[in-house]
């Protein structure tokens, strides 16, 4: 509140804008991050940090077209960008292009991100997961997620990705083992839903429905999840 008031009183103070945007991000206030970053850019149109925060805000609020514009602009204006940060932004672009269903551009940005920083576990995982969702190049996806898991062995998201690749390969028993590990670390709605799908494929419709309901209780609200709960089927 006080940082925001301060930027109104002293809009040319770059430090105040930086602190405000950092607080928006730390507090998970995505809408405020968009609003404040755009206000900062009115005063400092080419400031790399403000461009980046704007991109993050638009990404978090699922305005992927604007997020792409901001991240692309950030890469052009950020001088002396270190390899890790450049890789991170490229992986953000990979995410955005996936959600825009521009898969060639998504793949290209993930490949660049991994070339810049081979230890970018997030890029390795997300690229693998999106390939699994598309049911494409599953062997390559498995190599990618195994690299991510080598960097972060107990990460539940990465375990879930590996399990989902196995699921797409119809290796349901192996998928169950891996995703149960992920569920122990993080019983998130997405992981619970995946477990439900696996149990259904293994012939246990009752247990599948119980996990789909758990996913719903924990915040899952996709059309496909609601359909599975109402029909008891995939």
Backbone as numpy.savetxt, mean C-alpha at the origin, in Angstrom:
# Nx Ny Nz CAx CAy CAz Cx Cy Cz
-3.31 22.28 15.77 -4.14 23.48 15.77 -3.27 24.73 15.77
-2.27 24.75 16.63 -1.45 25.96 16.74 -0.53 26.14 15.54
-0.01 25.03 14.99 0.79 25.16 13.78 -0.06 25.72 12.64
-1.31 25.26 12.56 -2.18 25.75 11.49 -2.46 27.24 11.67
-2.72 27.64 12.90 -2.92 29.06 13.18 -1.67 29.86 12.81
-0.50 29.27 13.12 0.76 29.96 12.86 0.98 30.17 11.36
0.59 29.18 10.54 0.77 29.34 9.09 -0.14 30.42 8.54
-1.27 30.63 9.18 -2.17 31.70 8.76 -1.56 33.06 9.09
-0.96 33.14 10.26 -0.35 34.40 10.70 0.95 34.69 9.97
1.69 33.61 9.61 2.99 33.79 8.97 3.14 32.80 7.81
2.40 33.00 6.71 2.35 32.01 5.63 3.67 31.84 4.88
4.59 32.75 4.99 5.86 32.62 4.28 6.92 31.87 5.08
6.54 31.37 6.25 7.49 30.64 7.11 7.46 29.16 6.73
8.47 28.75 6.02 8.56 27.38 5.52 8.57 26.36 6.65
9.27 26.66 7.72 9.38 25.75 8.86 8.01 25.39 9.43
7.14 26.38 9.55 5.81 26.14 10.12 5.01 25.19 9.25
5.09 25.36 7.92 4.38 24.45 7.02 4.92 23.02 7.14
6.25 22.92 7.25 6.86 21.58 7.38 6.37 20.88 8.64
6.30 21.62 9.75 5.83 21.03 11.00 4.36 20.64 10.91
3.56 21.49 10.30 2.14 21.20 10.16 1.91 19.93 9.34
2.60 19.81 8.21 2.41 18.64 7.35 2.93 17.37 8.03
4.03 17.49 8.74 4.52 16.32 9.49 3.50 15.86 10.53
2.86 16.80 11.20 1.86 16.43 12.21 0.64 15.81 11.55
0.19 16.35 10.43 -0.94 15.76 9.70 -0.64 14.30 9.38
0.57 14.08 8.88 0.96 12.72 8.47 1.06 11.79 9.67
1.72 12.26 10.73 1.91 11.43 11.93 0.57 11.05 12.57
-0.40 11.96 12.51 -1.70 11.72 13.12 -2.66 10.99 12.19
-2.21 10.70 10.97 -3.06 9.98 10.03 -4.23 10.79 9.51
-4.08 12.11 9.48 -5.16 12.98 9.01 -4.99 13.23 7.52
-5.46 12.29 6.72 -5.20 12.32 5.29 -5.86 13.50 4.59
-7.12 13.78 4.94 -7.81 14.90 4.30 -7.15 16.23 4.64
-6.76 16.37 5.91 -6.07 17.59 6.32 -4.70 17.70 5.65
-4.05 16.56 5.44 -2.74 16.57 4.77 -2.88 17.09 3.35
-3.91 16.67 2.64 -4.15 17.18 1.29 -4.39 18.68 1.34
-5.30 19.09 2.20 -5.67 20.51 2.29 -4.47 21.38 2.64
-3.70 20.96 3.64 -2.58 21.79 4.10 -1.42 21.77 3.11
-1.18 20.62 2.49 -0.10 20.55 1.50 -0.41 21.43 0.29
-1.67 21.42 -0.14 -2.05 22.27 -1.28 -1.93 23.75 -0.90
-2.27 24.08 0.34 -2.12 25.46 0.80 -0.64 25.85 0.83
0.21 24.94 1.29 1.66 25.22 1.32 2.20 25.43 -0.09
1.68 24.65 -1.05 2.16 24.76 -2.43 1.72 26.06 -3.10
0.67 26.68 -2.58 0.29 27.99 -3.10 1.35 29.03 -2.78
2.04 28.82 -1.66 3.09 29.77 -1.23 4.44 29.34 -1.79
4.70 28.02 -1.79 5.97 27.47 -2.26 5.68 26.42 -3.35
5.40 26.85 -4.59 4.90 25.94 -5.63 5.83 24.79 -6.00
7.13 24.99 -5.86 8.08 23.96 -6.29 8.87 23.35 -5.13
8.36 23.48 -3.93 9.08 22.93 -2.78 8.91 21.40 -2.76
10.00 20.65 -2.89 9.89 19.19 -3.02 9.15 18.51 -1.87
9.43 18.93 -0.63 8.79 18.29 0.51 7.28 18.47 0.48
6.84 19.67 0.10 5.40 19.94 0.07 4.74 19.18 -1.09
5.45 19.04 -2.20 4.93 18.25 -3.32 4.77 16.79 -2.89
5.77 16.28 -2.18 5.72 14.89 -1.72 4.56 14.66 -0.76
4.41 15.58 0.21 3.31 15.42 1.17 1.96 15.49 0.46
1.86 16.34 -0.54 0.62 16.40 -1.32 0.36 15.06 -2.00
1.41 14.48 -2.58 1.27 13.17 -3.20 0.81 12.12 -2.22
1.41 12.12 -1.03 1.02 11.16 0.01 -0.45 11.33 0.41
-0.85 12.57 0.59 -2.23 12.83 0.98 -3.22 12.35 -0.08
-2.93 12.67 -1.33 -3.82 12.24 -2.41 -3.82 10.71 -2.53
-2.67 10.10 -2.30 -2.60 8.63 -2.34 -3.48 8.03 -1.23
-3.34 8.57 -0.04 -4.09 8.03 1.10 -5.59 8.24 0.96
-5.99 9.29 0.25 -7.42 9.54 0.03 -7.90 8.94 -1.30
-7.05 8.13 -1.91 -7.37 7.35 -3.12 -7.62 8.22 -4.35
-7.06 9.42 -4.35 -7.09 10.26 -5.55 -5.80 9.97 -6.32
-5.78 8.81 -6.98 -4.53 8.29 -7.52 -4.00 9.12 -8.70
-4.89 9.70 -9.48 -4.42 10.52 -10.61 -3.64 11.73 -10.12
-4.17 12.40 -9.11 -3.45 13.55 -8.56 -2.18 13.11 -7.84
-2.23 11.97 -7.17 -1.03 11.47 -6.50 0.08 11.22 -7.52
-0.27 10.64 -8.66 0.73 10.41 -9.72 1.33 11.73 -10.17
0.50 12.73 -10.39 1.01 14.04 -10.82 2.01 14.59 -9.81
1.67 14.49 -8.55 2.54 15.03 -7.50 3.85 14.23 -7.38
3.76 12.92 -7.38 4.98 12.12 -7.25 5.89 12.30 -8.44
5.32 12.39 -9.64 6.14 12.62 -10.84 6.83 13.99 -10.75
6.09 14.97 -10.28 6.66 16.32 -10.13 7.76 16.31 -9.07
7.53 15.57 -8.01 8.53 15.48 -6.94 9.85 14.94 -7.47
9.78 13.88 -8.27 11.01 13.30 -8.82 11.75 14.29 -9.71
11.03 15.21 -10.34 11.67 16.21 -11.21 12.29 17.34 -10.40
11.68 17.68 -9.27 12.12 18.86 -8.53 13.05 18.56 -7.36
13.08 17.31 -6.91 13.92 16.99 -5.76 15.36 16.78 -6.21
16.24 17.67 -5.80 17.65 17.57 -6.18 18.41 16.80 -5.11
19.39 16.03 -5.54 20.21 15.28 -4.60 19.43 14.22 -3.85
18.41 13.67 -4.51 17.57 12.67 -3.86 18.36 11.39 -3.65
18.34 10.87 -2.41 19.09 9.64 -2.17 18.34 8.45 -2.74
19.06 7.36 -2.90 18.54 6.18 -3.58 17.31 5.62 -2.89
17.33 5.56 -1.57 16.21 4.97 -0.83 14.93 5.78 -1.01
15.04 7.11 -0.94 13.86 7.94 -1.10 13.32 7.89 -2.52
14.23 7.88 -3.49 13.79 7.78 -4.88 13.06 6.45 -5.10
13.60 5.38 -4.55 12.97 4.07 -4.67 11.60 4.06 -4.02
11.47 4.73 -2.88 10.19 4.78 -2.18 9.13 5.48 -3.03
9.49 6.60 -3.63 8.53 7.34 -4.46 8.16 6.53 -5.70
9.13 5.86 -6.30 8.84 5.02 -7.46 7.88 3.89 -7.08
8.03 3.35 -5.87 7.12 2.29 -5.45 5.72 2.85 -5.19
5.63 4.10 -4.70 4.33 4.76 -4.56 3.67 4.88 -5.93
4.46 5.25 -6.93 3.93 5.37 -8.29 3.45 4.01 -8.80
4.21 2.96 -8.47 3.77 1.61 -8.85 2.42 1.28 -8.26
2.23 1.63 -6.99 0.93 1.41 -6.33 -0.18 2.18 -7.06
0.07 3.48 -7.29 -0.96 4.33 -7.90 -1.36 3.82 -9.28
-0.37 3.49 -10.09 -0.69 3.01 -11.44 -1.43 1.68 -11.40
-1.15 0.85 -10.40 -1.91 -0.39 -10.26 -3.39 -0.08 -10.03
-3.66 0.83 -9.09 -5.05 1.14 -8.78 -5.75 1.86 -9.93
-4.97 2.49 -10.79 -5.53 3.11 -12.00 -5.65 2.11 -13.15
-5.30 0.84 -12.87 -5.30 -0.28 -13.83 -4.39 -0.01 -15.04
-3.34 0.78 -14.81 -2.31 0.99 -15.83 -1.14 0.09 -15.46
-1.30 -1.19 -15.76 -0.40 -2.20 -15.21 1.01 -2.14 -15.78
1.16 -1.79 -17.04 2.51 -1.68 -17.61 3.30 -0.59 -16.90
2.65 0.55 -16.65 3.33 1.64 -15.94 3.61 1.24 -14.50
2.68 0.52 -13.90 2.88 0.04 -12.53 4.11 -0.85 -12.47
4.18 -1.83 -13.35 5.31 -2.75 -13.36 6.63 -2.01 -13.59
6.60 -1.06 -14.53 7.82 -0.32 -14.87 8.35 0.45 -13.66
7.45 1.06 -12.89 7.89 1.83 -11.72 8.38 0.93 -10.60
7.73 -0.23 -10.42 8.24 -1.16 -9.41 9.63 -1.67 -9.79
9.83 -1.96 -11.07 11.15 -2.43 -11.51 12.21 -1.37 -11.28
11.87 -0.10 -11.57 12.82 0.99 -11.32 13.10 1.12 -9.83
12.05 1.00 -9.01 12.22 1.12 -7.56 13.18 0.07 -7.04
13.04 -1.16 -7.54 13.88 -2.26 -7.07 15.29 -2.14 -7.62
15.43 -1.61 -8.83 16.77 -1.36 -9.38 17.50 -0.32 -8.55
16.78 0.75 -8.14 17.40 1.81 -7.34 17.80 1.30 -5.96
16.93 0.49 -5.37 17.19 -0.02 -4.02 16.73 -1.47 -3.95
17.63 -2.42 -4.18 17.26 -3.84 -4.14 16.74 -4.30 -2.78
16.96 -3.49 -1.73 16.49 -3.84 -0.39 15.19 -3.12 -0.02
14.50 -2.59 -1.01 13.20 -1.96 -0.76 12.16 -3.07 -0.62
11.99 -3.55 0.61 11.10 -4.70 0.85 9.65 -4.37 0.50
9.24 -3.13 0.74 7.86 -2.75 0.43 7.59 -2.85 -1.07
8.53 -2.37 -1.88 8.36 -2.47 -3.34 8.35 -3.92 -3.79
9.24 -4.72 -3.23 9.28 -6.15 -3.58 7.95 -6.82 -3.26
7.42 -6.52 -2.07 6.17 -7.15 -1.66 4.98 -6.68 -2.50
4.87 -5.36 -2.65 3.69 -4.84 -3.36 3.67 -5.29 -4.82
4.83 -5.30 -5.45 4.92 -5.78 -6.83 4.46 -7.23 -6.88
4.95 -8.04 -5.96 4.57 -9.46 -5.93 3.07 -9.61 -5.70
2.51 -8.83 -4.78 1.09 -8.96 -4.46 0.21 -8.57 -5.64
0.58 -7.49 -6.31 -0.23 -7.05 -7.44 -0.15 -8.05 -8.59
1.01 -8.67 -8.79 1.10 -9.73 -9.79 0.18 -10.90 -9.41
0.14 -11.22 -8.11 -0.73 -12.31 -7.65 -2.19 -11.97 -7.88
-2.58 -10.72 -7.60 -3.96 -10.32 -7.82 -4.34 -10.45 -9.30
-3.38 -10.17 -10.17 -3.63 -10.28 -11.61 -3.44 -11.70 -12.14
-2.95 -12.59 -11.25 -2.68 -13.98 -11.63 -1.68 -14.05 -12.79
-0.67 -13.21 -12.69 0.35 -13.13 -13.75 1.74 -13.40 -13.15
2.56 -14.09 -13.91 3.97 -14.29 -13.59 4.15 -14.67 -12.12
3.45 -15.72 -11.70 3.41 -16.09 -10.29 4.76 -16.59 -9.78
5.54 -17.22 -10.63 6.87 -17.67 -10.20 7.76 -16.46 -9.91
7.67 -15.45 -10.76 8.43 -14.22 -10.52 7.95 -13.55 -9.24
6.63 -13.53 -9.04 6.07 -12.93 -7.83 6.60 -13.63 -6.58
6.72 -14.95 -6.64 7.23 -15.70 -5.49 8.69 -15.33 -5.20
9.49 -15.16 -6.23 10.88 -14.75 -6.03 10.94 -13.38 -5.36
10.07 -12.48 -5.80 10.06 -11.13 -5.24 9.68 -11.14 -3.76
8.60 -11.86 -3.43 8.16 -11.84 -2.03 9.15 -12.58 -1.13
9.82 -13.59 -1.65 10.83 -14.28 -0.84 11.99 -13.33 -0.52
12.32 -12.45 -1.45 13.35 -11.44 -1.18 12.88 -10.48 -0.09
11.59 -10.10 -0.14 11.04 -9.22 0.89 11.08 -9.91 2.25
10.72 -11.18 2.28 10.71 -11.92 3.55 12.11 -12.16 4.09
13.10 -12.26 3.21 14.48 -12.38 3.67 14.91 -11.12 4.42
14.33 -9.97 4.03 14.64 -8.71 4.68 13.81 -8.49 5.93
12.60 -9.05 5.96 11.68 -8.87 7.09 10.88 -10.15 7.28
11.48 -11.16 7.94 10.93 -12.52 7.95 9.54 -12.67 8.55
9.20 -11.88 9.55 7.92 -12.06 10.24 6.89 -11.01 9.89
7.11 -10.32 8.78 6.17 -9.28 8.39 4.86 -9.92 7.93
3.73 -9.63 8.59 2.48 -10.31 8.23 1.99 -10.01 6.83
2.23 -8.79 6.35 1.80 -8.45 4.99 2.56 -9.26 3.96
3.86 -9.45 4.21 4.68 -10.19 3.26 4.33 -11.68 3.30
4.06 -12.20 4.51 3.61 -13.59 4.62 2.27 -13.78 3.91
1.38 -12.81 4.07 0.08 -12.88 3.40 0.25 -12.90 1.88
1.17 -12.08 1.38 1.43 -12.06 -0.06 1.91 -13.43 -0.54
2.86 -14.01 0.20 3.36 -15.33 -0.19 2.23 -16.36 -0.19
1.41 -16.31 0.85 0.29 -17.23 0.91 -0.68 -17.03 -0.24
-0.88 -15.77 -0.63 -1.83 -15.51 -1.70 -1.29 -15.95 -3.06
0.02 -15.88 -3.24 0.62 -16.44 -4.46 0.40 -17.94 -4.51
0.62 -18.61 -3.37 0.38 -20.06 -3.31 -1.09 -20.38 -3.59
-1.97 -19.53 -3.09 -3.40 -19.71 -3.35 -3.69 -19.65 -4.85
-3.12 -18.65 -5.51 -3.34 -18.52 -6.96 -2.74 -19.68 -7.73
-1.73 -20.31 -7.14 -1.14 -21.51 -7.75 -1.91 -22.79 -7.37
-3.02 -22.59 -6.63 -3.89 -23.69 -6.18 -3.17 -24.64 -5.22
-2.18 -24.11 -4.51 -1.49 -24.87 -3.47 -2.11 -24.48 -2.12
-3.35 -24.92 -1.92 -4.16 -24.40 -0.82 -3.64 -24.79 0.56
-3.14 -26.01 0.71 -2.63 -26.43 2.02 -1.41 -25.60 2.41
-0.51 -25.35 1.45 0.66 -24.53 1.73 0.25 -23.09 2.00
-0.72 -22.61 1.25 -1.21 -21.23 1.44 -1.79 -21.07 2.84
-2.55 -22.06 3.28 -3.15 -22.01 4.62 -2.07 -21.90 5.69
-1.03 -22.69 5.59 0.04 -22.68 6.58 0.69 -21.31 6.69
0.97 -20.70 5.54 1.65 -19.40 5.53 0.72 -18.30 6.03
-0.52 -18.29 5.56 -1.42 -17.20 5.94 -1.87 -17.34 7.39
-1.90 -18.54 7.92 -2.15 -18.69 9.36 -1.03 -18.04 10.18
0.20 -18.14 9.69 1.31 -17.45 10.35 1.08 -15.94 10.33
0.70 -15.44 9.16 0.43 -14.00 9.02 -0.68 -13.57 9.97
-1.71 -14.39 10.09 -2.86 -14.08 10.94 -2.46 -14.01 12.41
-1.52 -14.86 12.81 -1.04 -14.82 14.20 -0.35 -13.50 14.51
0.36 -12.96 13.54 1.06 -11.69 13.73 0.11 -10.49 13.61
-0.88 -10.61 12.70 -1.78 -9.49 12.45 -3.12 -10.01 11.94
-4.10 -10.16 12.84 -5.42 -10.67 12.43 -6.25 -9.58 11.73
-5.73 -9.08 10.63 -6.38 -7.98 9.91 -7.55 -8.51 9.10
-8.46 -7.63 8.67 -9.60 -8.09 7.86 -9.18 -8.74 6.55
-8.15 -8.20 5.90 -7.72 -8.78 4.63 -7.18 -10.19 4.82
-6.37 -10.38 5.86 -5.79 -11.70 6.10 -6.87 -12.68 6.52
-7.83 -12.22 7.33 -8.94 -13.09 7.73 -9.76 -13.51 6.51
-9.99 -12.58 5.61 -10.75 -12.92 4.39 -10.00 -13.93 3.54
-8.70 -13.76 3.42 -7.90 -14.71 2.66 -7.97 -16.10 3.28
-7.93 -16.16 4.61 -8.04 -17.46 5.28 -9.40 -18.10 4.98
-10.44 -17.29 4.97 -11.75 -17.80 4.63 -11.80 -18.39 3.23
-11.19 -17.69 2.29 -11.15 -18.18 0.91 -10.42 -19.52 0.83
-9.33 -19.63 1.56 -8.54 -20.87 1.54 -9.35 -22.03 2.14
-9.98 -21.78 3.29 -10.78 -22.85 3.90 -11.91 -23.30 2.97
-12.49 -22.35 2.24 -13.55 -22.75 1.30 -12.98 -23.67 0.22
-11.80 -23.33 -0.30 -11.18 -24.16 -1.33 -10.78 -25.53 -0.77
-10.53 -25.60 0.53 -10.18 -26.87 1.16 -11.42 -27.67 1.58
-12.61 -27.13 1.28 -13.83 -27.87 1.52 -14.48 -27.64 2.87
-14.00 -26.64 3.62 -14.58 -26.35 4.95 -15.35 -25.04 4.85
-16.59 -25.11 4.35 -17.39 -23.92 4.12 -17.76 -23.22 5.42
-17.98 -23.99 6.49 -18.36 -23.39 7.78 -17.23 -22.54 8.34
-16.00 -23.06 8.28 -14.87 -22.30 8.79 -14.57 -21.10 7.89
-14.79 -21.28 6.59 -14.62 -20.17 5.66 -15.55 -19.02 6.04
-16.82 -19.36 6.28 -17.80 -18.32 6.63 -17.42 -17.64 7.94
-16.90 -18.39 8.90 -16.52 -17.79 10.18 -15.41 -16.77 9.99
-14.45 -17.06 9.13 -13.36 -16.10 8.89 -13.84 -14.91 8.08
-14.76 -15.12 7.15 -15.31 -13.98 6.41 -16.06 -13.04 7.36
-16.77 -13.61 8.32 -17.48 -12.79 9.30 -16.50 -12.04 10.21
-15.40 -12.70 10.56 -14.36 -12.03 11.35 -13.80 -10.84 10.56
-13.56 -11.06 9.27 -13.05 -9.99 8.41 -14.02 -8.81 8.42
-15.30 -9.10 8.36 -16.33 -8.05 8.38 -16.33 -7.31 9.71
-16.25 -8.06 10.80 -16.25 -7.46 12.14 -15.04 -6.55 12.35
-13.95 -6.86 11.67 -12.71 -6.09 11.86 -12.55 -4.97 10.84
-13.63 -4.67 10.12 -13.60 -3.49 9.25 -13.66 -3.77 7.77
-13.62 -5.03 7.36 -13.72 -5.35 5.94 -15.13 -5.04 5.43
-15.21 -4.40 4.27 -16.54 -4.03 3.77 -16.59 -4.03 2.26
-15.78 -4.87 1.64 -15.78 -4.91 0.18 -17.04 -5.61 -0.33
-17.37 -5.32 -1.56 -18.54 -5.95 -2.19 -18.37 -7.46 -2.23
-17.15 -7.92 -2.55 -16.91 -9.36 -2.65 -17.05 -10.04 -1.28
-16.56 -9.39 -0.22 -16.67 -9.96 1.12 -18.14 -10.08 1.53
-18.90 -9.02 1.30 -20.32 -9.04 1.66 -21.06 -10.14 0.89
-20.69 -10.31 -0.37 -21.34 -11.36 -1.18 -21.00 -12.74 -0.63
-19.74 -12.96 -0.25 -19.33 -14.25 0.29 -20.07 -14.57 1.58
-20.26 -13.55 2.42 -20.97 -13.78 3.68 -22.44 -14.11 3.42
-23.06 -13.39 2.48 -24.49 -13.59 2.23 -24.77 -14.93 1.53
-23.84 -15.40 0.70 -24.06 -16.64 -0.06 -23.38 -17.85 0.57
-22.36 -17.60 1.40 -21.59 -18.70 1.96 -20.68 -19.36 0.94
-20.43 -18.65 -0.16 -19.61 -19.21 -1.24 -18.64 -18.14 -1.76
-17.60 -18.60 -2.45 -16.68 -17.68 -3.11 -17.38 -16.99 -4.27
